[in-house]
Short mmCIF file of N, CA and C and ligand atoms in Angstrom, two decimals:
data_model
loop_
_atom_site.label_atom_id
_atom_site.label_comp_id
_atom_site.label_asym_id
_atom_site.label_seq_id
_atom_site.Cartn_x
_atom_site.Cartn_y
_atom_site.Cartn_z
N MET A 1 133.17 109.52 83.30
CA MET A 1 132.99 110.40 84.46
C MET A 1 131.84 111.40 84.23
N ASN A 2 131.14 111.70 85.27
CA ASN A 2 130.02 112.63 85.21
C ASN A 2 129.05 112.35 84.07
N GLN A 3 128.90 111.05 83.79
CA GLN A 3 128.03 110.68 82.68
C GLN A 3 126.56 110.76 83.07
N ILE A 4 125.74 111.08 82.11
CA ILE A 4 124.29 110.98 82.33
C ILE A 4 123.81 109.81 81.50
N ILE A 5 123.23 108.82 82.17
CA ILE A 5 122.86 107.59 81.46
C ILE A 5 121.34 107.37 81.48
N MET A 6 120.91 106.47 80.63
CA MET A 6 119.49 106.09 80.62
C MET A 6 119.28 105.08 81.75
N PRO A 7 118.12 105.15 82.44
CA PRO A 7 117.83 104.11 83.45
C PRO A 7 117.62 102.76 82.77
N GLU A 8 117.96 101.71 83.49
CA GLU A 8 117.83 100.34 82.96
C GLU A 8 116.37 99.92 82.81
N ASN A 9 115.54 100.41 83.72
CA ASN A 9 114.15 99.97 83.76
C ASN A 9 113.26 101.19 83.77
N ILE A 10 112.17 101.11 83.01
CA ILE A 10 111.31 102.28 82.93
C ILE A 10 109.84 101.91 83.13
N PHE A 11 109.13 102.88 83.69
CA PHE A 11 107.69 102.74 83.88
C PHE A 11 107.07 103.68 82.87
N ILE A 12 106.61 103.10 81.75
CA ILE A 12 106.17 103.92 80.63
C ILE A 12 104.69 103.66 80.38
N GLY A 13 103.91 104.72 80.45
CA GLY A 13 102.46 104.54 80.31
C GLY A 13 101.98 103.66 81.44
N LYS A 14 101.52 102.45 81.08
CA LYS A 14 101.03 101.53 82.12
C LYS A 14 101.93 100.32 82.24
N ASN A 15 103.09 100.36 81.61
CA ASN A 15 103.95 99.17 81.57
C ASN A 15 105.30 99.39 82.24
N LEU A 16 105.72 98.34 82.89
CA LEU A 16 107.04 98.33 83.53
C LEU A 16 107.93 97.47 82.65
N VAL A 17 108.94 98.09 82.06
CA VAL A 17 109.79 97.33 81.13
C VAL A 17 111.27 97.52 81.45
N GLY A 18 112.04 96.49 81.14
CA GLY A 18 113.48 96.54 81.39
C GLY A 18 114.01 95.15 81.65
N ASN A 19 115.34 95.02 81.58
CA ASN A 19 115.98 93.71 81.76
C ASN A 19 115.78 93.12 83.14
N GLU A 20 115.58 93.99 84.14
CA GLU A 20 115.51 93.48 85.51
C GLU A 20 114.07 93.29 85.99
N ILE A 21 113.11 93.46 85.10
CA ILE A 21 111.71 93.33 85.51
C ILE A 21 111.29 91.86 85.48
N GLU A 22 110.68 91.43 86.57
CA GLU A 22 110.18 90.04 86.65
C GLU A 22 108.68 90.04 86.40
N HIS A 23 108.24 89.03 85.65
CA HIS A 23 106.81 88.95 85.31
C HIS A 23 106.24 87.63 85.81
N ILE A 24 105.14 87.71 86.52
CA ILE A 24 104.45 86.47 86.90
C ILE A 24 102.97 86.55 86.48
N THR A 25 102.43 85.39 86.15
CA THR A 25 101.02 85.30 85.76
C THR A 25 100.32 84.34 86.71
N ARG A 26 99.17 84.74 87.21
CA ARG A 26 98.36 83.82 88.01
C ARG A 26 97.08 83.52 87.25
N THR A 27 96.84 82.24 86.99
CA THR A 27 95.62 81.84 86.29
C THR A 27 94.49 81.65 87.31
N LEU A 28 93.29 81.57 86.80
CA LEU A 28 92.14 81.30 87.69
C LEU A 28 92.34 79.98 88.43
N GLY A 29 92.96 79.02 87.74
CA GLY A 29 93.24 77.73 88.38
C GLY A 29 94.21 77.88 89.54
N ASP A 30 95.22 78.75 89.38
CA ASP A 30 96.21 78.97 90.45
C ASP A 30 95.56 79.52 91.72
N ILE A 31 94.53 80.35 91.54
CA ILE A 31 93.94 81.04 92.70
C ILE A 31 92.54 80.52 93.03
N ARG A 32 92.20 79.39 92.45
CA ARG A 32 90.87 78.78 92.60
C ARG A 32 90.35 78.82 94.04
N SER A 33 91.22 78.48 95.00
CA SER A 33 90.77 78.29 96.39
C SER A 33 90.28 79.57 97.06
N ILE A 34 90.61 80.74 96.49
CA ILE A 34 90.19 81.98 97.16
C ILE A 34 88.71 82.30 96.91
N PHE A 35 88.12 81.66 95.90
CA PHE A 35 86.73 81.98 95.55
C PHE A 35 85.74 81.05 96.25
N GLU A 36 84.66 81.65 96.71
CA GLU A 36 83.64 80.87 97.42
C GLU A 36 83.03 79.79 96.51
N GLN A 37 82.66 80.22 95.29
CA GLN A 37 82.00 79.28 94.38
C GLN A 37 82.99 78.74 93.35
N ASN A 38 84.10 78.21 93.87
CA ASN A 38 85.18 77.82 92.94
C ASN A 38 84.82 76.60 92.08
N ASP A 39 83.75 75.91 92.44
CA ASP A 39 83.32 74.79 91.60
C ASP A 39 82.78 75.28 90.26
N ARG A 40 82.57 76.59 90.15
CA ARG A 40 82.08 77.17 88.90
C ARG A 40 83.20 77.37 87.87
N ILE A 41 84.47 77.27 88.34
CA ILE A 41 85.60 77.46 87.42
C ILE A 41 85.77 76.16 86.62
N THR A 42 85.47 76.25 85.33
CA THR A 42 85.57 75.06 84.47
C THR A 42 87.03 74.77 84.16
N ALA A 43 87.30 73.57 83.65
CA ALA A 43 88.67 73.19 83.30
C ALA A 43 89.25 74.18 82.28
N GLN A 44 88.39 74.62 81.38
CA GLN A 44 88.83 75.57 80.35
C GLN A 44 89.19 76.92 80.97
N GLN A 45 88.34 77.37 81.91
CA GLN A 45 88.58 78.68 82.56
C GLN A 45 89.81 78.64 83.47
N ALA A 46 90.18 77.48 83.94
CA ALA A 46 91.31 77.37 84.86
C ALA A 46 92.61 77.88 84.25
N ASP A 47 92.71 77.80 82.91
CA ASP A 47 93.92 78.28 82.23
C ASP A 47 93.88 79.77 81.92
N GLN A 48 92.73 80.38 82.18
CA GLN A 48 92.57 81.81 81.87
C GLN A 48 93.38 82.66 82.86
N THR A 49 94.00 83.74 82.37
CA THR A 49 94.76 84.63 83.25
C THR A 49 93.82 85.41 84.16
N ALA A 50 94.11 85.40 85.46
CA ALA A 50 93.37 86.24 86.40
C ALA A 50 94.12 87.57 86.56
N TYR A 51 95.43 87.49 86.80
CA TYR A 51 96.22 88.73 86.86
C TYR A 51 97.69 88.47 86.59
N LYS A 52 98.36 89.56 86.23
CA LYS A 52 99.80 89.52 85.95
C LYS A 52 100.47 90.57 86.81
N VAL A 53 101.61 90.24 87.34
CA VAL A 53 102.38 91.21 88.14
C VAL A 53 103.76 91.38 87.51
N SER A 54 104.12 92.63 87.22
CA SER A 54 105.49 92.96 86.78
C SER A 54 106.16 93.66 87.95
N SER A 55 107.31 93.18 88.36
CA SER A 55 107.96 93.78 89.52
C SER A 55 109.42 94.12 89.27
N TYR A 56 109.83 95.18 89.89
CA TYR A 56 111.23 95.58 89.90
C TYR A 56 111.70 95.38 91.34
N LEU A 57 112.58 94.39 91.53
CA LEU A 57 113.02 93.98 92.86
C LEU A 57 114.54 94.19 92.95
N PRO A 58 114.96 95.45 93.05
CA PRO A 58 116.40 95.75 92.91
C PRO A 58 117.27 95.27 94.07
N GLU A 59 116.66 94.91 95.20
CA GLU A 59 117.44 94.41 96.34
C GLU A 59 117.13 92.94 96.57
N LYS A 60 118.06 92.27 97.26
CA LYS A 60 117.81 90.88 97.65
C LYS A 60 116.64 90.86 98.63
N GLU A 61 115.74 89.88 98.48
CA GLU A 61 114.59 89.76 99.39
C GLU A 61 115.08 89.71 100.84
N GLY A 62 114.49 90.55 101.67
CA GLY A 62 114.88 90.58 103.08
C GLY A 62 115.79 91.75 103.44
N THR A 63 116.29 92.46 102.43
CA THR A 63 117.19 93.58 102.71
C THR A 63 116.45 94.70 103.43
N PRO A 64 116.89 95.09 104.63
CA PRO A 64 116.20 96.20 105.32
C PRO A 64 116.50 97.52 104.60
N GLY A 65 115.51 98.37 104.52
CA GLY A 65 115.73 99.71 103.95
C GLY A 65 115.52 99.79 102.45
N GLY A 66 115.46 98.66 101.75
CA GLY A 66 115.24 98.69 100.31
C GLY A 66 113.77 98.78 99.95
N LEU A 67 113.50 99.05 98.68
CA LEU A 67 112.13 99.16 98.21
C LEU A 67 111.90 98.32 96.96
N TYR A 68 110.71 97.82 96.82
CA TYR A 68 110.27 97.10 95.62
C TYR A 68 109.13 97.88 94.97
N PHE A 69 108.98 97.65 93.66
CA PHE A 69 107.99 98.37 92.86
C PHE A 69 107.27 97.36 91.97
N GLY A 70 105.95 97.40 91.93
CA GLY A 70 105.22 96.43 91.09
C GLY A 70 104.00 97.03 90.43
N ILE A 71 103.66 96.48 89.27
CA ILE A 71 102.42 96.84 88.58
C ILE A 71 101.61 95.56 88.43
N THR A 72 100.38 95.59 88.90
CA THR A 72 99.50 94.43 88.80
C THR A 72 98.38 94.75 87.81
N ARG A 73 98.13 93.83 86.90
CA ARG A 73 97.02 93.97 85.94
C ARG A 73 96.02 92.86 86.21
N LEU A 74 94.88 93.25 86.70
CA LEU A 74 93.85 92.29 87.13
C LEU A 74 92.71 92.29 86.12
N CYS A 75 92.44 91.12 85.54
CA CYS A 75 91.39 91.01 84.52
C CYS A 75 90.01 91.21 85.14
N ALA A 76 89.05 91.52 84.27
CA ALA A 76 87.67 91.70 84.71
C ALA A 76 86.95 90.36 84.66
N GLY A 77 86.09 90.13 85.61
CA GLY A 77 85.28 88.91 85.56
C GLY A 77 84.71 88.56 86.92
N LEU A 78 83.89 87.53 86.91
CA LEU A 78 83.23 87.06 88.14
C LEU A 78 83.39 85.55 88.26
N VAL A 79 83.53 85.08 89.48
CA VAL A 79 83.40 83.65 89.76
C VAL A 79 82.13 83.56 90.60
N GLY A 80 81.03 83.14 89.96
CA GLY A 80 79.72 83.23 90.61
C GLY A 80 79.38 84.70 90.73
N ASP A 81 79.17 85.18 91.97
CA ASP A 81 78.86 86.60 92.17
C ASP A 81 80.05 87.37 92.76
N GLU A 82 81.22 86.72 92.76
CA GLU A 82 82.42 87.34 93.37
C GLU A 82 83.37 87.85 92.29
N TYR A 83 83.80 89.07 92.45
CA TYR A 83 84.70 89.68 91.45
C TYR A 83 86.07 89.02 91.44
N PHE A 84 86.70 89.03 90.28
CA PHE A 84 88.10 88.59 90.19
C PHE A 84 88.93 89.42 91.19
N MET A 85 89.85 88.77 91.86
CA MET A 85 90.63 89.47 92.89
C MET A 85 92.02 88.85 93.02
N THR A 86 92.89 89.56 93.69
CA THR A 86 94.23 89.03 93.96
C THR A 86 94.14 88.08 95.16
N LYS A 87 95.17 87.26 95.33
CA LYS A 87 95.18 86.32 96.47
C LYS A 87 95.03 87.06 97.79
N GLY A 88 95.80 88.12 97.94
CA GLY A 88 95.79 88.88 99.18
C GLY A 88 96.77 88.29 100.18
N HIS A 89 97.33 89.14 100.99
CA HIS A 89 98.35 88.68 101.94
C HIS A 89 98.54 89.66 103.09
N PHE A 90 99.07 89.13 104.20
CA PHE A 90 99.71 89.95 105.23
C PHE A 90 101.18 89.99 104.85
N HIS A 91 101.95 90.86 105.44
CA HIS A 91 103.40 90.82 105.24
C HIS A 91 104.01 89.87 106.28
N ALA A 92 105.02 89.13 105.84
CA ALA A 92 105.69 88.19 106.74
C ALA A 92 106.37 88.98 107.87
N ASN A 93 106.98 90.08 107.51
CA ASN A 93 107.55 91.00 108.49
C ASN A 93 106.42 91.97 108.85
N THR A 94 105.71 91.64 109.92
CA THR A 94 104.36 92.17 110.13
C THR A 94 104.23 93.69 110.19
N ASP A 95 105.25 94.40 110.64
CA ASP A 95 105.10 95.85 110.80
C ASP A 95 105.37 96.65 109.53
N THR A 96 105.69 95.99 108.43
CA THR A 96 106.02 96.73 107.21
C THR A 96 104.76 97.17 106.45
N ALA A 97 104.82 98.36 105.90
CA ALA A 97 103.67 98.98 105.21
C ALA A 97 103.84 98.90 103.69
N GLU A 98 102.89 99.46 102.97
CA GLU A 98 102.94 99.43 101.50
C GLU A 98 102.04 100.54 100.96
N PHE A 99 102.42 101.06 99.78
CA PHE A 99 101.53 101.96 99.03
C PHE A 99 100.95 101.21 97.85
N TYR A 100 99.67 101.40 97.58
CA TYR A 100 99.02 100.98 96.33
C TYR A 100 98.48 102.27 95.70
N TRP A 101 98.40 102.28 94.36
CA TRP A 101 97.71 103.41 93.70
C TRP A 101 97.06 102.91 92.42
N GLY A 102 95.90 103.51 92.13
CA GLY A 102 95.15 103.11 90.95
C GLY A 102 95.72 103.75 89.70
N ILE A 103 95.79 102.96 88.62
CA ILE A 103 96.33 103.46 87.35
C ILE A 103 95.26 103.45 86.26
N GLU A 104 94.49 102.37 86.21
CA GLU A 104 93.51 102.18 85.14
C GLU A 104 92.39 101.29 85.66
N GLY A 105 91.16 101.61 85.30
CA GLY A 105 90.03 100.77 85.70
C GLY A 105 89.55 101.08 87.11
N GLU A 106 88.53 100.34 87.52
CA GLU A 106 87.88 100.59 88.81
C GLU A 106 87.96 99.34 89.67
N GLY A 107 88.31 99.53 90.92
CA GLY A 107 88.39 98.37 91.80
C GLY A 107 88.09 98.74 93.23
N VAL A 108 88.27 97.76 94.09
CA VAL A 108 88.16 98.00 95.53
C VAL A 108 89.35 97.32 96.21
N LEU A 109 90.03 98.09 97.03
CA LEU A 109 91.10 97.54 97.86
C LEU A 109 90.45 97.09 99.17
N ILE A 110 90.59 95.80 99.46
CA ILE A 110 89.98 95.25 100.67
C ILE A 110 91.08 95.11 101.72
N LEU A 111 90.84 95.75 102.86
CA LEU A 111 91.83 95.78 103.94
C LEU A 111 91.24 95.08 105.17
N MET A 112 92.05 94.23 105.79
CA MET A 112 91.55 93.52 106.98
C MET A 112 92.63 93.52 108.06
N ASP A 113 92.23 93.89 109.28
CA ASP A 113 93.21 93.87 110.37
C ASP A 113 93.29 92.47 110.99
N GLU A 114 94.15 92.30 111.99
CA GLU A 114 94.38 90.97 112.57
C GLU A 114 93.18 90.46 113.36
N GLN A 115 92.25 91.36 113.68
CA GLN A 115 91.02 90.94 114.38
C GLN A 115 89.92 90.57 113.39
N GLY A 116 90.20 90.78 112.10
CA GLY A 116 89.21 90.43 111.07
C GLY A 116 88.29 91.58 110.68
N ASN A 117 88.57 92.79 111.21
CA ASN A 117 87.77 93.95 110.80
C ASN A 117 88.11 94.32 109.36
N ILE A 118 87.08 94.57 108.57
CA ILE A 118 87.24 94.78 107.13
C ILE A 118 86.85 96.20 106.71
N LYS A 119 87.61 96.71 105.72
CA LYS A 119 87.29 98.02 105.16
C LYS A 119 87.59 97.95 103.66
N GLY A 120 86.78 98.59 102.84
CA GLY A 120 87.04 98.63 101.40
C GLY A 120 87.32 100.06 100.97
N GLU A 121 88.33 100.24 100.12
CA GLU A 121 88.61 101.57 99.57
C GLU A 121 88.46 101.52 98.06
N ARG A 122 87.71 102.43 97.50
CA ARG A 122 87.54 102.54 96.07
C ARG A 122 88.88 102.80 95.39
N MET A 123 89.17 102.08 94.35
CA MET A 123 90.40 102.27 93.60
C MET A 123 90.04 102.74 92.19
N PHE A 124 90.70 103.79 91.73
CA PHE A 124 90.41 104.37 90.41
C PHE A 124 91.69 105.07 89.94
N PRO A 125 91.78 105.48 88.67
CA PRO A 125 93.02 106.11 88.22
C PRO A 125 93.36 107.33 89.08
N GLY A 126 94.47 107.29 89.75
CA GLY A 126 94.90 108.39 90.62
C GLY A 126 94.65 108.16 92.10
N SER A 127 93.88 107.15 92.45
CA SER A 127 93.61 106.90 93.89
C SER A 127 94.90 106.43 94.57
N LEU A 128 95.09 106.85 95.80
CA LEU A 128 96.32 106.50 96.53
C LEU A 128 95.94 105.85 97.85
N HIS A 129 96.59 104.73 98.16
CA HIS A 129 96.19 103.92 99.32
C HIS A 129 97.42 103.57 100.16
N TYR A 130 97.38 103.97 101.42
CA TYR A 130 98.44 103.59 102.35
C TYR A 130 97.97 102.38 103.14
N ILE A 131 98.77 101.33 103.10
CA ILE A 131 98.43 100.09 103.81
C ILE A 131 99.41 99.94 104.97
N PRO A 132 98.97 100.21 106.20
CA PRO A 132 99.90 100.10 107.33
C PRO A 132 100.29 98.64 107.59
N GLY A 133 101.28 98.43 108.41
CA GLY A 133 101.65 97.07 108.81
C GLY A 133 100.47 96.37 109.49
N ARG A 134 100.54 95.04 109.52
CA ARG A 134 99.52 94.20 110.18
C ARG A 134 98.14 94.30 109.54
N ILE A 135 98.08 94.75 108.30
CA ILE A 135 96.80 94.84 107.59
C ILE A 135 96.90 93.99 106.31
N ALA A 136 96.02 93.00 106.22
CA ALA A 136 95.99 92.17 104.99
C ALA A 136 95.38 92.99 103.87
N HIS A 137 95.86 92.76 102.63
CA HIS A 137 95.38 93.56 101.50
C HIS A 137 95.14 92.68 100.27
N ARG A 138 94.04 93.00 99.61
CA ARG A 138 93.60 92.26 98.42
C ARG A 138 92.87 93.27 97.55
N VAL A 139 92.96 93.12 96.22
CA VAL A 139 92.26 94.04 95.31
C VAL A 139 91.30 93.25 94.43
N ALA A 140 90.09 93.79 94.27
CA ALA A 140 89.09 93.19 93.37
C ALA A 140 88.80 94.17 92.24
N ASN A 141 88.59 93.62 91.05
CA ASN A 141 88.25 94.44 89.88
C ASN A 141 86.73 94.49 89.76
N VAL A 142 86.14 95.68 89.89
CA VAL A 142 84.68 95.79 89.82
C VAL A 142 84.22 96.39 88.50
N SER A 143 85.15 96.53 87.54
CA SER A 143 84.77 97.11 86.25
C SER A 143 84.71 96.03 85.17
N ASP A 144 84.41 96.45 83.95
CA ASP A 144 84.32 95.49 82.84
C ASP A 144 85.62 95.44 82.06
N SER A 145 86.63 96.17 82.51
CA SER A 145 87.91 96.17 81.81
C SER A 145 89.03 95.94 82.82
N THR A 146 90.25 95.81 82.31
CA THR A 146 91.39 95.51 83.19
C THR A 146 91.60 96.62 84.23
N LEU A 147 91.91 96.20 85.43
CA LEU A 147 92.28 97.14 86.50
C LEU A 147 93.80 97.05 86.66
N SER A 148 94.47 98.19 86.56
CA SER A 148 95.92 98.21 86.81
C SER A 148 96.19 99.05 88.05
N PHE A 149 97.08 98.55 88.89
CA PHE A 149 97.48 99.36 90.04
C PHE A 149 98.96 99.18 90.32
N GLY A 150 99.54 100.22 90.90
CA GLY A 150 100.94 100.20 91.27
C GLY A 150 101.08 99.83 92.73
N ALA A 151 102.27 99.37 93.09
CA ALA A 151 102.55 99.02 94.49
C ALA A 151 104.02 99.34 94.78
N CYS A 152 104.27 99.80 96.00
CA CYS A 152 105.64 100.00 96.45
C CYS A 152 105.72 99.50 97.88
N TRP A 153 106.64 98.55 98.12
CA TRP A 153 106.70 97.91 99.44
C TRP A 153 108.16 97.64 99.81
N PRO A 154 108.44 97.50 101.10
CA PRO A 154 109.82 97.30 101.54
C PRO A 154 110.36 95.93 101.13
N SER A 155 111.65 95.89 100.84
CA SER A 155 112.27 94.62 100.39
C SER A 155 112.40 93.60 101.52
N ASN A 156 112.07 94.02 102.75
CA ASN A 156 112.06 93.03 103.85
C ASN A 156 110.64 92.76 104.35
N ALA A 157 109.64 93.07 103.51
CA ALA A 157 108.25 92.83 103.93
C ALA A 157 107.90 91.34 103.84
N GLY A 158 108.20 90.73 102.72
CA GLY A 158 107.82 89.33 102.50
C GLY A 158 106.31 89.19 102.37
N HIS A 159 105.86 87.99 102.01
CA HIS A 159 104.42 87.73 101.87
C HIS A 159 104.03 86.58 102.80
N ASN A 160 103.00 86.78 103.57
CA ASN A 160 102.42 85.69 104.34
C ASN A 160 101.05 85.39 103.72
N TYR A 161 100.99 84.31 102.95
CA TYR A 161 99.73 83.90 102.30
C TYR A 161 98.97 82.89 103.16
N ASP A 162 99.65 82.27 104.11
CA ASP A 162 99.06 81.15 104.86
C ASP A 162 97.78 81.53 105.62
N ILE A 163 97.83 82.67 106.31
CA ILE A 163 96.68 83.06 107.13
C ILE A 163 95.44 83.22 106.24
N ILE A 164 95.65 83.85 105.08
CA ILE A 164 94.52 84.06 104.15
C ILE A 164 94.08 82.73 103.55
N GLU A 165 95.04 81.87 103.22
CA GLU A 165 94.67 80.57 102.65
C GLU A 165 93.83 79.77 103.65
N GLN A 166 94.20 79.86 104.92
CA GLN A 166 93.47 79.08 105.94
C GLN A 166 92.12 79.70 106.30
N ASN A 167 92.11 81.01 106.54
CA ASN A 167 90.89 81.64 107.07
C ASN A 167 90.16 82.54 106.07
N GLY A 168 90.80 82.89 104.98
CA GLY A 168 90.22 83.84 104.03
C GLY A 168 90.12 85.24 104.64
N PHE A 169 89.43 86.13 103.94
CA PHE A 169 89.08 87.43 104.50
C PHE A 169 87.70 87.22 105.16
N THR A 170 87.36 88.09 106.11
CA THR A 170 86.08 87.90 106.81
C THR A 170 84.89 88.42 105.99
N ALA A 171 85.16 89.08 104.87
CA ALA A 171 84.07 89.48 103.96
C ALA A 171 84.53 89.30 102.52
N ARG A 172 83.56 89.08 101.65
CA ARG A 172 83.83 88.89 100.22
C ARG A 172 83.21 90.04 99.44
N LEU A 173 83.86 90.43 98.34
CA LEU A 173 83.30 91.50 97.52
C LEU A 173 82.45 90.87 96.42
N LYS A 174 81.14 91.06 96.55
CA LYS A 174 80.20 90.42 95.62
C LYS A 174 79.41 91.45 94.83
N LYS A 175 78.99 91.02 93.66
CA LYS A 175 78.13 91.86 92.83
C LYS A 175 76.70 91.56 93.24
N MET A 176 76.07 92.52 93.91
CA MET A 176 74.69 92.35 94.38
C MET A 176 73.85 93.45 93.75
N ASN A 177 72.81 93.08 93.04
CA ASN A 177 71.98 94.03 92.30
C ASN A 177 72.83 94.98 91.46
N GLY A 178 73.85 94.42 90.83
CA GLY A 178 74.69 95.19 89.92
C GLY A 178 75.76 96.03 90.60
N LYS A 179 75.81 96.01 91.94
CA LYS A 179 76.78 96.86 92.65
C LYS A 179 77.69 96.07 93.57
N PRO A 180 78.96 96.53 93.74
CA PRO A 180 79.86 95.81 94.65
C PRO A 180 79.46 95.99 96.11
N GLN A 181 79.42 94.89 96.83
CA GLN A 181 79.11 94.95 98.27
C GLN A 181 80.00 93.99 99.02
N LEU A 182 80.49 94.44 100.18
CA LEU A 182 81.31 93.58 101.05
C LEU A 182 80.37 92.78 101.95
N ILE A 183 80.40 91.47 101.79
CA ILE A 183 79.44 90.62 102.53
C ILE A 183 80.16 89.53 103.31
C1 M6P B 201 101.23 94.06 94.45
C2 M6P B 201 102.20 93.85 95.59
C3 M6P B 201 102.91 92.50 95.43
C4 M6P B 201 101.88 91.39 95.26
C5 M6P B 201 100.94 91.69 94.10
C6 M6P B 201 99.83 90.67 93.91
O1 M6P B 201 101.93 94.23 93.26
O2 M6P B 201 101.51 93.86 96.81
O3 M6P B 201 103.71 92.27 96.57
O4 M6P B 201 102.51 90.14 95.08
O5 M6P B 201 100.33 92.96 94.32
O6 M6P B 201 99.13 90.42 95.10
P1 M6P B 201 99.15 88.98 95.80
O7 M6P B 201 100.59 88.65 96.09
O8 M6P B 201 98.32 89.16 97.03
O9 M6P B 201 98.57 88.03 94.83
ZN1 ZN B 202 101.82 93.62 100.40
#
């Protein structure tokens, strides 16, 4: 009774650890189709990690009112002139929003509305990003080291990857004259 206990899962430094944390890895081969010059990904590079996501999903997927928490670690690199990036998605439950925040490294959060209008927000340690419903979101690493960012989203948001798989984003984040540009 009236006990004070240790939490099961902790966010320590840049790591999310605990028995209930789920870890997924996406290799360059897994996300090959998102890159314009994907023929540049060699068989050897296909096994290379592009990013890892650690998530705490304390509610059953689809539960209204619940929240999920994730840390994504995105490696540095280029496929041709395009920065390593996450797959990107709309939410299946279209009106649900999400927070992203920068933890380590430098990146750009690419936001696209349903009409295809694009906006990029600089991501850096401490940057905070509100992603409203009906906005597709993807993060690119524009630095030479790992980019880590946090995410918090509703447990009934879901992921819709199909629209992005079919049409992509209307602009790509490319390294042009040494600088990131949305083209
Ligand atoms: C964040 C959250 C997750 C998402 C992950 C990777 O942690 O938005 O829901 O899965 O980034 O992004 P994606 O699913 O687009 O590859
Ligand atoms: Zn999302």
